[in-house]
Tab-separated table of C-alpha atoms in Angstrom:
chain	number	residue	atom	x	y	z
C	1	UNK	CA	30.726	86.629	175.018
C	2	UNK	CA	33.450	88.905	174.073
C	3	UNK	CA	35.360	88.840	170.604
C	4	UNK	CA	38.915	87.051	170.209
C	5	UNK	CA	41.355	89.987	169.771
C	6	UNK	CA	44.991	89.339	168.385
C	7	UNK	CA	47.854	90.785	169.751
C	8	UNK	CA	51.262	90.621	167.866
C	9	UNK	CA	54.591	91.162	169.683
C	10	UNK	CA	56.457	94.178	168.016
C	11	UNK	CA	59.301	91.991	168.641
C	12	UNK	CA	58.153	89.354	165.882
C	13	UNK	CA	58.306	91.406	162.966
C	14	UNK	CA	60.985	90.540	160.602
C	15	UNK	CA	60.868	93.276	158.090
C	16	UNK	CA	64.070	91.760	155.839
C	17	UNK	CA	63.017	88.082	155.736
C	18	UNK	CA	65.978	86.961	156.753
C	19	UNK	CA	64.404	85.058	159.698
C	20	UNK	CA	65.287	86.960	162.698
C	21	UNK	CA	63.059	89.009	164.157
C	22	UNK	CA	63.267	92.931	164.945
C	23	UNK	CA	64.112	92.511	168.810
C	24	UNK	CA	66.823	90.051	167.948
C	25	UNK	CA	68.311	91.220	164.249
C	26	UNK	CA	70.110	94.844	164.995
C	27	UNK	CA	69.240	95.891	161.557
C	28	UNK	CA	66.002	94.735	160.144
C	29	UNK	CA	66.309	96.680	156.659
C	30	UNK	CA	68.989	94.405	155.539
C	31	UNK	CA	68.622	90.677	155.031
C	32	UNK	CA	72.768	90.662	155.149
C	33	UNK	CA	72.904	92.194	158.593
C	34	UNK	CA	71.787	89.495	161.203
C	35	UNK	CA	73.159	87.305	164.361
C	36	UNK	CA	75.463	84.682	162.890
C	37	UNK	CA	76.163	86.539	159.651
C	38	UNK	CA	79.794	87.087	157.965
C	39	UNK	CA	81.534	89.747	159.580
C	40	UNK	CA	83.348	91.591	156.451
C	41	UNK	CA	85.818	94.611	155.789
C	42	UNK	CA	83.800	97.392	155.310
C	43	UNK	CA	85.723	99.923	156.909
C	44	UNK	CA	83.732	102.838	154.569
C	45	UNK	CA	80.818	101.778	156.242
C	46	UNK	CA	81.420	100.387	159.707
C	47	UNK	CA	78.601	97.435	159.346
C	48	UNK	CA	78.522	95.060	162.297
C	49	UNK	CA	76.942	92.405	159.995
C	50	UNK	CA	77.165	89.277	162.684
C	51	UNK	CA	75.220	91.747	165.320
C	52	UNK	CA	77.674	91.644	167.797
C	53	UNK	CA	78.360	94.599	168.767
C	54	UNK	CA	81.769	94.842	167.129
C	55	UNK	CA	83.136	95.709	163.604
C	56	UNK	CA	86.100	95.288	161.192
C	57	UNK	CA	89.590	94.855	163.011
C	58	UNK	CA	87.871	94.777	166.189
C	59	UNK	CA	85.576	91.443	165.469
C	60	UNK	CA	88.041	88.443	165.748
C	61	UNK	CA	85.457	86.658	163.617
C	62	UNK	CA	85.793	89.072	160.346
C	63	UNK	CA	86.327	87.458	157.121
C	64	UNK	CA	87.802	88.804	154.002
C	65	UNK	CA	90.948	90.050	155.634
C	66	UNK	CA	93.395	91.623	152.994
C	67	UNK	CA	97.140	91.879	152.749
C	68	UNK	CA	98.454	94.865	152.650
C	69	UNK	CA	102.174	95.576	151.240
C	70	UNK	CA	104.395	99.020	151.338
C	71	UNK	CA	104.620	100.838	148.270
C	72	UNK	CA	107.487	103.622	149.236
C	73	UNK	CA	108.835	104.390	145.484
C	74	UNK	CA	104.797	105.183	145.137
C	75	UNK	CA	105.100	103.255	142.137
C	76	UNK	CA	101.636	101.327	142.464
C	77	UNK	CA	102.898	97.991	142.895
C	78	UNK	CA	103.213	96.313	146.496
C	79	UNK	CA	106.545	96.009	148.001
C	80	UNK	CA	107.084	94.144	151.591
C	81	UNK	CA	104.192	92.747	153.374
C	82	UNK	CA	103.239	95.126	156.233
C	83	UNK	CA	99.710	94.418	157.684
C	84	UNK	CA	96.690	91.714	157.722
C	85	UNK	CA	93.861	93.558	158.084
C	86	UNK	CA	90.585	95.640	157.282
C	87	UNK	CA	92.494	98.735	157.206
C	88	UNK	CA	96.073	98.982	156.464
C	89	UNK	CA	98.545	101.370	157.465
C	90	UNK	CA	99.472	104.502	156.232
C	91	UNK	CA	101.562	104.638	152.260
C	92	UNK	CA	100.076	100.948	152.074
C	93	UNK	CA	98.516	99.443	149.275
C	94	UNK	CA	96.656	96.515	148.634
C	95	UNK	CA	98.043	92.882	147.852
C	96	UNK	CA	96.080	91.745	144.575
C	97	UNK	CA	98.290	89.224	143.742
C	98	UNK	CA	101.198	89.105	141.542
C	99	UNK	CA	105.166	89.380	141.966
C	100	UNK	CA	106.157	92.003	144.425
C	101	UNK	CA	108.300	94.770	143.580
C	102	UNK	CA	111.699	93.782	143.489
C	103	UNK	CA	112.975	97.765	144.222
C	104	UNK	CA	110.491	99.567	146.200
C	105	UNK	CA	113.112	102.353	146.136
C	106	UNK	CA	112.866	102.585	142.427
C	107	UNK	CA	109.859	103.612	140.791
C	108	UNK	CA	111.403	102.737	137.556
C	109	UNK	CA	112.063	98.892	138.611
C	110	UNK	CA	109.038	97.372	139.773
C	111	UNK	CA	108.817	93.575	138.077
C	112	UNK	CA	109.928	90.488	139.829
C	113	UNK	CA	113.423	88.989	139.849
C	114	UNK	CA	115.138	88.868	136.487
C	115	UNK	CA	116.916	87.079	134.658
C	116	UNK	CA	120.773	88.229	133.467
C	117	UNK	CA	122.933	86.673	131.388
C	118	UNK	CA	126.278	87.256	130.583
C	119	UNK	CA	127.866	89.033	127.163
C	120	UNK	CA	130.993	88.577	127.109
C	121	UNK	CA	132.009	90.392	123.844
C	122	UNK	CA	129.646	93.212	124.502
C	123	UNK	CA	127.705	92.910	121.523
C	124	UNK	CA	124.133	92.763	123.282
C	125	UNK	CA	123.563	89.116	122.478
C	126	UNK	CA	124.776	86.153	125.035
C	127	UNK	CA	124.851	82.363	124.368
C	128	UNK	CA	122.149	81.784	127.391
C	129	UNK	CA	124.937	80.216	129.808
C	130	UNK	CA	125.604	81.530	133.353
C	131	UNK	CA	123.087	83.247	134.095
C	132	UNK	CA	122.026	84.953	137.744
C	133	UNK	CA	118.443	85.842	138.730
C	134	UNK	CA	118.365	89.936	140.667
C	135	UNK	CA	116.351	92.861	140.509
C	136	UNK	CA	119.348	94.716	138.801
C	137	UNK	CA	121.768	93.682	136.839
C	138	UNK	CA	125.181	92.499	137.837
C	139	UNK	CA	127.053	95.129	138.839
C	140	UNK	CA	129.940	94.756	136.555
C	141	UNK	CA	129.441	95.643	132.878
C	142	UNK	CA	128.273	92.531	130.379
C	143	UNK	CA	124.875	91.108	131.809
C	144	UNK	CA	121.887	91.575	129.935
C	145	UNK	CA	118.402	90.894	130.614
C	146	UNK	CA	117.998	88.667	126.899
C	147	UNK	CA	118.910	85.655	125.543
C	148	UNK	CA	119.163	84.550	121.764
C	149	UNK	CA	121.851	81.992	121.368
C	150	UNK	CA	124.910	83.924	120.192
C	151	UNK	CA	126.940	81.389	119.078
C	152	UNK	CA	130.472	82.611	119.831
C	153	UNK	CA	130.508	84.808	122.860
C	154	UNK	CA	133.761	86.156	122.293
C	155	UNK	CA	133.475	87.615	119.062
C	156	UNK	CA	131.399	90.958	118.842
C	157	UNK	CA	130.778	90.833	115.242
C	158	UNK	CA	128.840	87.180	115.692
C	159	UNK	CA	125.102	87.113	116.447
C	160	UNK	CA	122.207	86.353	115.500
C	161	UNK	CA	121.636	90.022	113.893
C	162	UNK	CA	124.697	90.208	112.379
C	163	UNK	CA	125.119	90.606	108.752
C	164	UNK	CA	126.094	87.127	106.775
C	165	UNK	CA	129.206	86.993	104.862
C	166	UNK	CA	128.819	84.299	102.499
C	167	UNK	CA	131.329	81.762	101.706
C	168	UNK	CA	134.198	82.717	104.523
C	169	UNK	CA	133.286	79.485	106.535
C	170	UNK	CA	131.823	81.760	109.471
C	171	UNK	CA	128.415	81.446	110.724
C	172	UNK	CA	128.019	85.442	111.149
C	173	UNK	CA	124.439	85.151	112.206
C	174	UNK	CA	124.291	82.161	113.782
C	175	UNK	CA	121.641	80.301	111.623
C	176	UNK	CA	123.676	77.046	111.912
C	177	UNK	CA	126.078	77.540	109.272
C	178	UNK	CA	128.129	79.867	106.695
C	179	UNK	CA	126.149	80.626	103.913
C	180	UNK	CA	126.781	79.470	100.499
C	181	UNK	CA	127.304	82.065	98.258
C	182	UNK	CA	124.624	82.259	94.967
C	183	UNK	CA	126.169	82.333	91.950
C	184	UNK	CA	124.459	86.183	91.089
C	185	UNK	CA	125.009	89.197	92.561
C	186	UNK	CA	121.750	91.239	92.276
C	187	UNK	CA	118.236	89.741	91.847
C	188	UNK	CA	115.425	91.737	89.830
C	189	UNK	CA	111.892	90.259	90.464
C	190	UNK	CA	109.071	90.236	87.558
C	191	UNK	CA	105.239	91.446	88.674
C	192	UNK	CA	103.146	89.299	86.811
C	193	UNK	CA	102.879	85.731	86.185
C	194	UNK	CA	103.449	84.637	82.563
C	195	UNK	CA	104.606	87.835	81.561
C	196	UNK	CA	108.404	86.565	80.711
C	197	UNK	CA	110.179	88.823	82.560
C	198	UNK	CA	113.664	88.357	81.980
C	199	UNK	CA	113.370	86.521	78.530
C	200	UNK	CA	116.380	88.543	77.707
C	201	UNK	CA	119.066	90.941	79.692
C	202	UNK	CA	121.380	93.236	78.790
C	203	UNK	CA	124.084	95.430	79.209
C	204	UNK	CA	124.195	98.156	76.794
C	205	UNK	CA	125.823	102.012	76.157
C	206	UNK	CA	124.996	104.674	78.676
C	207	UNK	CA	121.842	105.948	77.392
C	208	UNK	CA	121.026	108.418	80.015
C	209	UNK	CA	124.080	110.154	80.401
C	210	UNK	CA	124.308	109.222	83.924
C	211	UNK	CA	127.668	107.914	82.894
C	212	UNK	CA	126.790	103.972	84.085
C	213	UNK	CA	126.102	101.012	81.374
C	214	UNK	CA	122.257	100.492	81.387
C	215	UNK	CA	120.587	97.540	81.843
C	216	UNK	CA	117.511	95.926	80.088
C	217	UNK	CA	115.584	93.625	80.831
C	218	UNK	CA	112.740	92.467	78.230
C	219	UNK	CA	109.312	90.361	78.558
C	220	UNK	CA	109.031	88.517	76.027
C	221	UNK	CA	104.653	87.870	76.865
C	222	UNK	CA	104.638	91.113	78.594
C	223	UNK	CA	105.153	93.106	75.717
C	224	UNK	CA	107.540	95.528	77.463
C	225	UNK	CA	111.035	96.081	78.180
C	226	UNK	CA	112.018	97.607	81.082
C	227	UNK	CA	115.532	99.970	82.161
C	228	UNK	CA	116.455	99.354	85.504
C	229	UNK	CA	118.281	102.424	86.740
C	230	UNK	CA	121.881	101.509	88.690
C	231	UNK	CA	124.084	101.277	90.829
C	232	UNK	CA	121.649	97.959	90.998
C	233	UNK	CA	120.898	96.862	94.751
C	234	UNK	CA	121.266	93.409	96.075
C	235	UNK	CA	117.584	92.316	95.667
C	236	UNK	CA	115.360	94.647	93.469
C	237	UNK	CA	111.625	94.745	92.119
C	238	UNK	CA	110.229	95.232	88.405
C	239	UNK	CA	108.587	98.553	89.716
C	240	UNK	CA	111.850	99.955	90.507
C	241	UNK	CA	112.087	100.826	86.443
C	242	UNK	CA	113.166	103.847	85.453
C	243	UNK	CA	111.576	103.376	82.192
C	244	UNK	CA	109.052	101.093	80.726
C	245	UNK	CA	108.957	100.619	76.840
C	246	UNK	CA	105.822	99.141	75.388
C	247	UNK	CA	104.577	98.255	71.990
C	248	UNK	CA	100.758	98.507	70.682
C	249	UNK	CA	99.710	96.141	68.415
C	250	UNK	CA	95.964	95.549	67.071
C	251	UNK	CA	96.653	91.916	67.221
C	252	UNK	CA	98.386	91.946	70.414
C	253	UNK	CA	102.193	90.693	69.205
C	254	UNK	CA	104.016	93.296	70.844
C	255	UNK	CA	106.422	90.976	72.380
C	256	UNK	CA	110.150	92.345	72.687
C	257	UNK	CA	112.649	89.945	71.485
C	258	UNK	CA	115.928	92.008	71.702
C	259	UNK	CA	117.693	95.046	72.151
C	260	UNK	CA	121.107	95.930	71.211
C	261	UNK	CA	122.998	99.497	71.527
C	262	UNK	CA	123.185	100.730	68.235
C	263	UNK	CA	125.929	103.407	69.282
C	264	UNK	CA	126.123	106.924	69.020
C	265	UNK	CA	123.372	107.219	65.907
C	266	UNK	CA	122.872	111.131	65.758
C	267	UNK	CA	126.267	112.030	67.149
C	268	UNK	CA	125.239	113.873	70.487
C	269	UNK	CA	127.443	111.151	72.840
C	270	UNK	CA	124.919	109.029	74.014
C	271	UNK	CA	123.965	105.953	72.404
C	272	UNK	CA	120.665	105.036	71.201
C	273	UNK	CA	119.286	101.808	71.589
C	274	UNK	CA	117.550	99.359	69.244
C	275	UNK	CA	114.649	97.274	69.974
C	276	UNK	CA	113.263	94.363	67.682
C	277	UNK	CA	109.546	93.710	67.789
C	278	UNK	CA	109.242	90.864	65.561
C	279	UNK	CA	105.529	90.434	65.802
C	280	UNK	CA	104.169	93.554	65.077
C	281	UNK	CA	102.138	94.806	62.409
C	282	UNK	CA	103.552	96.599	59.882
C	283	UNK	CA	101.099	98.787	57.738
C	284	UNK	CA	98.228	95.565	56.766
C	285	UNK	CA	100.677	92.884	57.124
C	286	UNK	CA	100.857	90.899	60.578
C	287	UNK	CA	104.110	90.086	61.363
C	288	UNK	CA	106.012	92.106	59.166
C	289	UNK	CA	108.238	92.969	62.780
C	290	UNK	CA	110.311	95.778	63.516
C	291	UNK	CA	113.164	97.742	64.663
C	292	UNK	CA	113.359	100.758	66.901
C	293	UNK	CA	115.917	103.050	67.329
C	294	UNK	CA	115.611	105.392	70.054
C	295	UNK	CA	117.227	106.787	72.973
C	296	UNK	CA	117.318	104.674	76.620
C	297	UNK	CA	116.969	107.632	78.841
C	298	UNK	CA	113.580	108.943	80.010
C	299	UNK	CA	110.937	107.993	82.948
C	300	UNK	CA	107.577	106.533	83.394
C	301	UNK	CA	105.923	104.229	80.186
C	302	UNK	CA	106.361	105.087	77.234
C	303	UNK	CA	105.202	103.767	73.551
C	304	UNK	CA	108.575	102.173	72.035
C	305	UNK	CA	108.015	104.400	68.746
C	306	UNK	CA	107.250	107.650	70.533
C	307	UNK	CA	110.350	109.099	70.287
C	308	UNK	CA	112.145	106.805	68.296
C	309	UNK	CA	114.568	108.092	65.907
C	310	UNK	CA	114.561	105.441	63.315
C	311	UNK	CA	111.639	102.700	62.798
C	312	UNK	CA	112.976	100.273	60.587
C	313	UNK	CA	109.813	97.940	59.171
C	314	UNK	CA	109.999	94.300	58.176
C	315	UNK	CA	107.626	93.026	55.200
C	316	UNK	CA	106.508	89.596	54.141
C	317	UNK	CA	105.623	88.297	57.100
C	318	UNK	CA	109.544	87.905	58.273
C	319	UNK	CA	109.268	88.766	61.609
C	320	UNK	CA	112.318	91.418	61.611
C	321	UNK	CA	113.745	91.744	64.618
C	322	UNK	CA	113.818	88.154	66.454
C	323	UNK	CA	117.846	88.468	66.988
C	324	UNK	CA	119.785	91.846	67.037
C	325	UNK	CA	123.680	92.135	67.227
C	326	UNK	CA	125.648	94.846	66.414
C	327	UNK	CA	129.920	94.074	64.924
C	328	UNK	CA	132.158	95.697	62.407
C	329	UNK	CA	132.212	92.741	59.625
C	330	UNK	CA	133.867	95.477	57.093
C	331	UNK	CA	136.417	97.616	58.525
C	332	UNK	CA	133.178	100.152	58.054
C	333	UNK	CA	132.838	100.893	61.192
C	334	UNK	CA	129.818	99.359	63.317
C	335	UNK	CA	126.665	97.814	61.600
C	336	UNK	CA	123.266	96.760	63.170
C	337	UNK	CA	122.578	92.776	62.449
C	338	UNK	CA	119.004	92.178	62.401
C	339	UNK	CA	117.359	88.425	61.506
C	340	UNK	CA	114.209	87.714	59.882
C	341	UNK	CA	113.691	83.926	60.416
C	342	UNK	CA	110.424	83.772	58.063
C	343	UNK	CA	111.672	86.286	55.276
C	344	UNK	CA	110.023	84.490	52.416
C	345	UNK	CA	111.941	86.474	49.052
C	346	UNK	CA	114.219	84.484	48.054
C	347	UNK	CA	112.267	80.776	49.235
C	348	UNK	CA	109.505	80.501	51.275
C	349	UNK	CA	110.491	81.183	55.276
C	350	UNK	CA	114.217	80.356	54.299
C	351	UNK	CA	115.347	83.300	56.748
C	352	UNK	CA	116.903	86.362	56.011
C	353	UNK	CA	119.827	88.195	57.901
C	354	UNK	CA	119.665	92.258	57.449
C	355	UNK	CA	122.788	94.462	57.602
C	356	UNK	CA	123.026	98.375	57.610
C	357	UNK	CA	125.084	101.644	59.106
C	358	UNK	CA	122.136	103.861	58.032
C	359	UNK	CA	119.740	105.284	60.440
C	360	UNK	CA	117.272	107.977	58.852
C	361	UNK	CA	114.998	109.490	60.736
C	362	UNK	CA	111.180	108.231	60.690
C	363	UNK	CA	109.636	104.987	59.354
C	364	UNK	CA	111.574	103.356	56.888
C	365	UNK	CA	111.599	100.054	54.677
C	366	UNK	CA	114.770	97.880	56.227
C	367	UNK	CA	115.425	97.073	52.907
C	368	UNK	CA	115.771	100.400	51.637
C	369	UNK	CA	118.600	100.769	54.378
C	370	UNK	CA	120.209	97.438	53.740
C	371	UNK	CA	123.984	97.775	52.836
C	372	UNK	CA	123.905	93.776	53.116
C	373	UNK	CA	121.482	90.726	53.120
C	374	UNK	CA	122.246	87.275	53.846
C	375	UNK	CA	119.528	84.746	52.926
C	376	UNK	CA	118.577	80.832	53.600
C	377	UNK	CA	118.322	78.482	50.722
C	378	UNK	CA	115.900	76.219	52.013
C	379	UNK	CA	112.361	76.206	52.916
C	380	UNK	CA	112.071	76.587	55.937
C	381	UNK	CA	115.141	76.659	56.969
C	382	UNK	CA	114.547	80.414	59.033
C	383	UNK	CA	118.134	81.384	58.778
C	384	UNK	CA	118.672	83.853	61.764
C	385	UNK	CA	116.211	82.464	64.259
C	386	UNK	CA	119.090	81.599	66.462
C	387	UNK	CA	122.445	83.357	65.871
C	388	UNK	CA	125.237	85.434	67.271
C	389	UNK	CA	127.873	87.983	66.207
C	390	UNK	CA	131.152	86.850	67.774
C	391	UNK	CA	134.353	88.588	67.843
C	392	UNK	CA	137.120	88.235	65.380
C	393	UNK	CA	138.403	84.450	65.106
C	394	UNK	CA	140.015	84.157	62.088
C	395	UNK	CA	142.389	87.080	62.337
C	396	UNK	CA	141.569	89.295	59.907
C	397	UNK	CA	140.274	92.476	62.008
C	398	UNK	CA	136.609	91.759	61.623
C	399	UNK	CA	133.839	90.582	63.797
C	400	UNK	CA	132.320	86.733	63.089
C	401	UNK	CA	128.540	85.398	62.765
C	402	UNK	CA	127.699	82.247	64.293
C	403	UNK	CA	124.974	81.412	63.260
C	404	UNK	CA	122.206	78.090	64.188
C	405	UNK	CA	119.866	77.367	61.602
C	406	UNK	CA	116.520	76.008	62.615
C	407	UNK	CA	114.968	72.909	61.410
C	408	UNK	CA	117.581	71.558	59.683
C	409	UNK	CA	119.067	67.942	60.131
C	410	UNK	CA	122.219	68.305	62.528
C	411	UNK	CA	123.740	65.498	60.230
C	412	UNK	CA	123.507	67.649	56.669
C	413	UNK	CA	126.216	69.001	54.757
C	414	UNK	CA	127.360	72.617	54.774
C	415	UNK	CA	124.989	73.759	51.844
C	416	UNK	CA	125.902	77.666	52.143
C	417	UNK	CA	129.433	76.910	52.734
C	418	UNK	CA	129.774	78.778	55.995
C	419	UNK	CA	131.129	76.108	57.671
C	420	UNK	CA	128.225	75.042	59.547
């Protein structure tokens, strides 16, 4: 009996799996290749993927057909539609979706239709009415391709970038309304929270010989005072000092509570300034406060008594220094006022009100300078904690004090006879 012997037909061998045999599938290495498969652009590589015998273009059954588009301003982007098919013609490119190009003359237009809208007043801005979709603008002048609401077309110097004049009943920048005008002029922002800045401001005598007033500006927590340099601008911040006075004290009451100018003290044409630290230690004694006379000009921070001409030092715990003024109440000439509520030498925190022309140099006793002292009469009365040197009122060529004395009953008599 003779053995069984298998015979397979070459033709039966499907090398790619993807069920058709080698006689039948015209390319057995690839599972994608195959009769009935998709027929696909691949011009690159000329596949006849369905197996029947024809390729790309040629196969009416391809799939995957692109669009193709010319592209003569060779700007990338597709302008008319020129071809459906594997391979397009020459200078096309391929459609990938998108808006066509609107110019395909101009390389440097190449977005869809615009929109332009009309400015009638030429000042780049139009109210967003009228408008006409094109590649190009309008050819006549006044169409731009933005809109933001100008609120009078017809007036160049309205829109919503234009500058605000406040008060003139014109809406300049089209926010909806004129602007009301605030009642200051020029705004100077503090740093730090609770440092007081801008517990007093003022004017005083050119310090710096730049020939313009200087201004001050003191903290009363901060303790610092600060010159801001001018012509001020508009809106300006605390860092935009030109100088920064502070005060060291070991118990840290090195608040500023005024500053005056004390005019021309040494005679060289620019006046010097005075600053009262009424907190400050003078020698052992807390609170003793003084007065600084010194010159405004300079840069960076400074110590208040480095450089000072004149230190003028409170005692007693009087706090010299809370209010500063400067008159003529003699016919003397000018004098430097300075208050010490909680003077205690004639009655115990009755208040004491220092006068004197003389400025020596270095650290001196105020009352060794005094040319005139006005004192409370009642305990606690703090004569000087709130007071102010007017001008002349009753006629006789001299400056006037006004002066509010604390913790007294509105409803008492005039016990000093000052008429208050």
């Amino acid at each position: 009996m003779l053995p069984w012997t298998w015979v397979v037909a070459a033709w039966a061998v499907d090398a790619d799996g993807d069920g058709f045999p080698a006689g039948i599938d015209c390319d057995d290495t690839r599972a994608d290749v195959h009769p009935g498969a998709r027929e696909t652009c691949d011009v690159e590589l000329g596949i006849d993927e369905d197996c029947d015998g024809l390729v790309d273009d040629a196969d009416p059954n391809v799939r995957r057909v692109p669009y193709w588009n010319e592209d003569r301003d060779a700007d990338g982007h597709p302008g008319a539609f020129v071809a459906h098919a594997c391979e397009g013609p020459p200078g096309a490119i391929r459609f990938h979706g998108g808006p066509a190009d609107c110019d395909d003359a101009d390389a440097s237009v190449w977005n869809g239709l615009a929109l332009w809208y009309p400015d009638a007043d030429l000042d780049g801005w139009s109210s967003g009415s009228g408008w006409v979709q094109a590649c190009h603008a309008p050819a006549q002048t006044g169409w731009i391709a933005r809109t933001d609401s100008d609120c009078q077309d017809s007036d160049p110097t309205i829109h919503p970038q234009a500058t605000e004049i406040c008060g003139d009943g014109i809406d300049q920048d089209c926010a909806g309304g004129d602007e009301v005008c605030p009642w200051w002029d020029h705004t100077i922002a503090g740093a730090t929270s609770g440092e007081g800045f801008g517990s007093d401001v003022v004017v005083v005598g050119d310090g710096t010989g730049d020939g313009l007033p200087d201004l001050w500006v003191l903290g009363a927590r901060a303790g610092a005072a600060w010159s801001m340099p001018g012509p001020l601008t508009r809106d300006q911040p605390q860092s935009a000092a030109a100088l920064t006075l502070e005060v060291e004290d070991p118990n840290g009451l090195d608040a500023f509570y005024a500053v005056v100018s004390a005019g021309d003290v040494d005679g060289d044409g620019l006046d010097e300034l005075a600053f009262g630290v009424p907190g400050v230690q003078v020698g052992i004694v807390d609170r003793a406060g003084a007065v600084y006379i010194r010159r405004g000009g300079g840069t960076g921070t400074r110590t208040v008594d480095v450089g000072a001409r004149t230190i003028l030092e409170g005692n007693r715990f009087g706090q010299l220094g809370t209010k500063l003024a400067v008159g003529d109440w003699d016919g003397g000439g000018l004098a430097l006022f300075a208050s010490a509520p909680y003077d205690g030498r004639a009655v115990s925190n009755a208040g004491a009100i220092l006068v004197t022309s003389t400025f020596p140099a270095g650290r001196v006793p105020y009352e060794s300078v005094a040319d005139a002292r006005i004192e409370g009469i009642t305990s606690g009365e703090r004569l000087g904690e709130a007071w102010l040197l007017v001008a002349d009122t009753d006629g006789d060529g001299l400056d006037d004090q006004a002066e509010r004395v604390a913790h007294t009953d509105p409803t008492d008599a005039d016990t000093d006879d000052d008429g208050l």
